[in-house]
């Protein structure tokens, strides 16, 4: 009886949005290898690595739309989706820093913020508190994706070195929005902690 009772929840996790998310996670190491294997040369592998990143990061919006529109949102998806996103974006930044194309302090700021906020949201989810993405967080995600995509695609081989200034502007915007949205989450965390002290922590009866 226990097995049959538990099977619906387990089977619910095996849906299209979660499958897309898992594929995104599996694509990450392939992307890292393609970007690093030729030491940042602007050859075919660099272009394919950029295309793979753009396609993979674009699926985030696709699986989210499918999950919400078809009522396929699951706890597993809530856990895997941010992991997939952070793995791709943070991994791309680390690779760019390894190649000497991005200052390590930029990578450190974004990665620490992304990992810290993601861990906090997962902890709150386990406590029964769903922390939705803020409008600032959504804008940050879009700008990060655009900035990293421009940094990955070797457009300078086509348009010349001036394109590097475009990359600097985009990455600066990504850093600013990363810090700003992070502060918004810190504000939300303080408010949530205060409300829990006043009303009692959610989910303590379990």
Short mmCIF file of C-alpha atoms in Angstrom, two decimals:
data_model
loop_
_atom_site.label_atom_id
_atom_site.label_comp_id
_atom_site.label_asym_id
_atom_site.label_seq_id
_atom_site.Cartn_x
_atom_site.Cartn_y
_atom_site.Cartn_z
CA UNK A 1 0.00 0.00 0.00
CA UNK A 2 2.83 2.37 0.86
CA UNK A 3 4.46 1.74 -2.49
CA UNK A 4 1.29 2.29 -4.47
CA UNK A 5 0.49 5.41 -2.45
CA UNK A 6 3.90 6.85 -3.14
CA UNK A 7 3.97 6.06 -6.86
CA UNK A 8 1.81 8.98 -8.06
CA UNK A 9 4.17 11.57 -6.58
CA UNK A 10 7.20 9.77 -7.96
CA UNK A 11 5.71 9.45 -11.44
CA UNK A 12 4.64 13.11 -11.38
CA UNK A 13 8.32 14.05 -11.24
CA UNK A 14 8.91 12.34 -14.58
CA UNK A 15 7.45 14.98 -16.85
CA UNK A 16 8.61 17.04 -19.82
CA UNK A 17 9.74 20.18 -17.95
CA UNK A 18 11.89 18.15 -15.53
CA UNK A 19 13.31 16.14 -18.43
CA UNK A 20 14.34 19.37 -20.17
CA UNK A 21 15.95 20.58 -16.94
CA UNK A 22 17.90 17.34 -16.56
CA UNK A 23 19.11 17.58 -20.16
CA UNK A 24 20.30 21.11 -19.40
CA UNK A 25 22.34 19.78 -16.48
CA UNK A 26 23.82 17.01 -18.64
CA UNK A 27 24.78 19.51 -21.35
CA UNK A 28 26.78 21.65 -18.91
CA UNK A 29 29.97 19.51 -18.79
CA UNK A 30 29.90 19.16 -22.59
CA UNK A 31 29.75 22.94 -22.87
CA UNK A 32 32.64 23.36 -20.41
CA UNK A 33 34.79 20.90 -22.39
CA UNK A 34 34.05 22.56 -25.74
CA UNK A 35 34.95 25.98 -24.34
CA UNK A 36 38.19 24.96 -22.62
CA UNK A 37 39.61 22.18 -24.79
CA UNK A 38 41.27 24.49 -27.35
CA UNK A 39 42.36 27.04 -24.72
CA UNK A 40 39.92 29.71 -25.87
CA UNK A 41 40.83 29.68 -29.55
CA UNK A 42 38.22 31.33 -31.75
CA UNK A 43 37.64 28.24 -33.84
CA UNK A 44 34.67 26.01 -34.51
CA UNK A 45 34.53 24.60 -30.97
CA UNK A 46 34.25 28.10 -29.51
CA UNK A 47 31.30 28.85 -31.76
CA UNK A 48 29.61 25.55 -30.97
CA UNK A 49 30.19 26.06 -27.24
CA UNK A 50 28.48 29.46 -27.50
CA UNK A 51 25.56 27.99 -29.45
CA UNK A 52 25.19 25.17 -26.93
CA UNK A 53 25.10 27.65 -24.03
CA UNK A 54 22.51 29.86 -25.74
CA UNK A 55 20.26 26.91 -26.57
CA UNK A 56 20.63 25.40 -23.09
CA UNK A 57 19.96 28.64 -21.22
CA UNK A 58 16.96 29.38 -23.47
CA UNK A 59 15.31 26.13 -22.39
CA UNK A 60 14.92 27.61 -18.90
CA UNK A 61 12.04 29.75 -20.07
CA UNK A 62 10.59 26.90 -22.12
CA UNK A 63 10.43 24.31 -19.33
CA UNK A 64 9.13 26.91 -16.89
CA UNK A 65 6.31 27.89 -19.26
CA UNK A 66 5.36 24.27 -19.89
CA UNK A 67 5.37 23.44 -16.18
CA UNK A 68 3.16 26.39 -15.26
CA UNK A 69 0.76 26.19 -18.21
CA UNK A 70 0.18 22.43 -17.86
CA UNK A 71 0.18 22.24 -14.08
CA UNK A 72 3.40 20.20 -14.02
CA UNK A 73 5.23 22.16 -11.32
CA UNK A 74 6.88 19.70 -8.89
CA UNK A 75 9.14 19.96 -5.84
CA UNK A 76 11.84 18.18 -7.85
CA UNK A 77 11.57 20.79 -10.57
CA UNK A 78 11.83 23.60 -8.02
CA UNK A 79 15.10 22.08 -6.84
CA UNK A 80 16.63 21.08 -10.18
CA UNK A 81 15.74 24.22 -12.16
CA UNK A 82 17.87 26.72 -10.18
CA UNK A 83 20.68 24.16 -9.97
CA UNK A 84 20.70 23.82 -13.77
CA UNK A 85 20.68 27.58 -14.30
CA UNK A 86 23.43 28.30 -11.80
CA UNK A 87 25.54 25.42 -13.10
CA UNK A 88 25.45 26.84 -16.62
CA UNK A 89 25.91 30.52 -15.81
CA UNK A 90 28.44 30.10 -13.00
CA UNK A 91 30.34 27.46 -14.96
CA UNK A 92 30.50 29.71 -18.01
CA UNK A 93 31.88 32.58 -15.92
CA UNK A 94 34.49 30.35 -14.29
CA UNK A 95 35.57 29.06 -17.71
CA UNK A 96 35.87 32.60 -19.07
CA UNK A 97 38.03 33.53 -16.07
CA UNK A 98 40.20 30.45 -16.58
CA UNK A 99 40.72 31.56 -20.18
CA UNK A 100 41.72 35.02 -18.94
CA UNK A 101 38.79 36.73 -20.67
CA UNK A 102 36.95 37.80 -17.52
CA UNK A 103 38.35 39.15 -14.24
CA UNK A 104 38.04 36.67 -11.39
CA UNK A 105 36.46 39.30 -9.12
CA UNK A 106 33.52 39.57 -11.52
CA UNK A 107 33.07 35.81 -11.49
CA UNK A 108 33.40 35.70 -7.69
CA UNK A 109 30.71 38.36 -7.13
CA UNK A 110 28.18 36.68 -9.40
CA UNK A 111 28.90 33.08 -8.33
CA UNK A 112 28.82 33.84 -4.58
CA UNK A 113 25.53 35.71 -4.97
CA UNK A 114 23.97 33.00 -7.14
CA UNK A 115 25.01 30.09 -4.93
CA UNK A 116 24.15 31.90 -1.70
CA UNK A 117 20.65 32.95 -2.77
CA UNK A 118 19.92 29.55 -4.33
CA UNK A 119 20.92 27.69 -1.15
CA UNK A 120 18.79 30.05 0.94
CA UNK A 121 15.76 29.56 -1.32
CA UNK A 122 16.16 25.77 -1.19
CA UNK A 123 16.40 25.88 2.62
CA UNK A 124 13.25 27.97 2.80
CA UNK A 125 11.51 25.62 0.36
CA UNK A 126 12.33 22.71 2.65
CA UNK A 127 10.79 24.67 5.52
CA UNK A 128 7.63 25.14 3.48
CA UNK A 129 8.33 28.73 2.43
CA UNK A 130 8.33 29.30 -1.33
CA UNK A 131 10.48 32.32 -2.19
CA UNK A 132 9.44 33.45 -5.68
CA UNK A 133 11.86 35.09 -8.06
CA UNK A 134 11.64 38.86 -7.74
CA UNK A 135 11.25 41.15 -10.74
CA UNK A 136 14.82 42.25 -10.16
CA UNK A 137 15.95 38.64 -10.09
CA UNK A 138 14.22 37.90 -13.39
CA UNK A 139 15.77 40.94 -15.06
CA UNK A 140 19.16 39.94 -13.66
CA UNK A 141 18.81 36.46 -15.14
CA UNK A 142 18.04 37.84 -18.61
CA UNK A 143 20.91 40.35 -18.56
CA UNK A 144 23.33 37.70 -17.26
CA UNK A 145 22.34 35.34 -20.06
CA UNK A 146 22.80 38.06 -22.69
CA UNK A 147 26.13 39.24 -21.24
CA UNK A 148 27.55 35.72 -21.03
CA UNK A 149 26.31 34.89 -24.53
CA UNK A 150 28.05 37.95 -25.97
CA UNK A 151 31.23 37.07 -24.05
CA UNK A 152 31.16 33.53 -25.44
CA UNK A 153 30.43 34.26 -29.10
CA UNK A 154 33.69 35.46 -30.76
CA UNK A 155 32.00 38.37 -32.53
CA UNK A 156 35.28 40.28 -32.48
CA UNK A 157 36.47 38.04 -35.31
CA UNK A 158 33.68 39.51 -37.45
CA UNK A 159 33.12 43.08 -36.20
CA UNK A 160 36.52 43.92 -34.74
CA UNK A 161 37.85 44.66 -31.27
CA UNK A 162 35.27 47.38 -30.53
CA UNK A 163 32.81 44.59 -29.68
CA UNK A 164 34.80 44.07 -26.47
CA UNK A 165 33.41 47.38 -25.21
CA UNK A 166 29.90 46.07 -25.77
CA UNK A 167 30.83 43.02 -23.71
CA UNK A 168 32.18 45.22 -20.91
CA UNK A 169 28.96 47.26 -20.78
CA UNK A 170 26.77 44.16 -20.74
CA UNK A 171 28.83 42.40 -18.06
CA UNK A 172 28.89 45.57 -15.94
CA UNK A 173 25.10 45.71 -16.14
CA UNK A 174 24.95 42.04 -15.14
CA UNK A 175 27.15 42.66 -12.08
CA UNK A 176 25.12 45.70 -10.99
CA UNK A 177 21.81 43.84 -11.33
CA UNK A 178 23.29 40.81 -9.56
CA UNK A 179 24.23 42.93 -6.55
CA UNK A 180 20.94 44.85 -6.59
CA UNK A 181 18.73 41.76 -6.81
CA UNK A 182 20.86 40.10 -4.15
CA UNK A 183 20.17 42.99 -1.79
CA UNK A 184 16.44 42.61 -2.49
CA UNK A 185 16.64 38.96 -1.45
CA UNK A 186 18.54 39.92 1.70
CA UNK A 187 15.74 42.34 2.50
CA UNK A 188 13.18 39.57 1.91
CA UNK A 189 15.16 37.18 4.12
CA UNK A 190 15.16 39.70 6.98
CA UNK A 191 11.41 40.26 6.61
CA UNK A 192 10.76 36.50 6.51
CA UNK A 193 12.88 35.92 9.62
CA UNK A 194 11.00 38.67 11.47
CA UNK A 195 7.62 37.24 10.48
CA UNK A 196 8.68 33.78 11.62
CA UNK A 197 9.75 35.15 14.99
CA UNK A 198 6.36 36.84 15.29
CA UNK A 199 4.10 34.06 13.96
CA UNK A 200 6.31 31.02 14.53
CA UNK A 201 8.33 29.17 11.86
CA UNK A 202 6.38 27.54 9.07
CA UNK A 203 6.26 23.80 8.96
CA UNK A 204 7.53 23.16 12.48
CA UNK A 205 4.84 20.58 13.08
CA UNK A 206 6.38 18.14 10.61
#
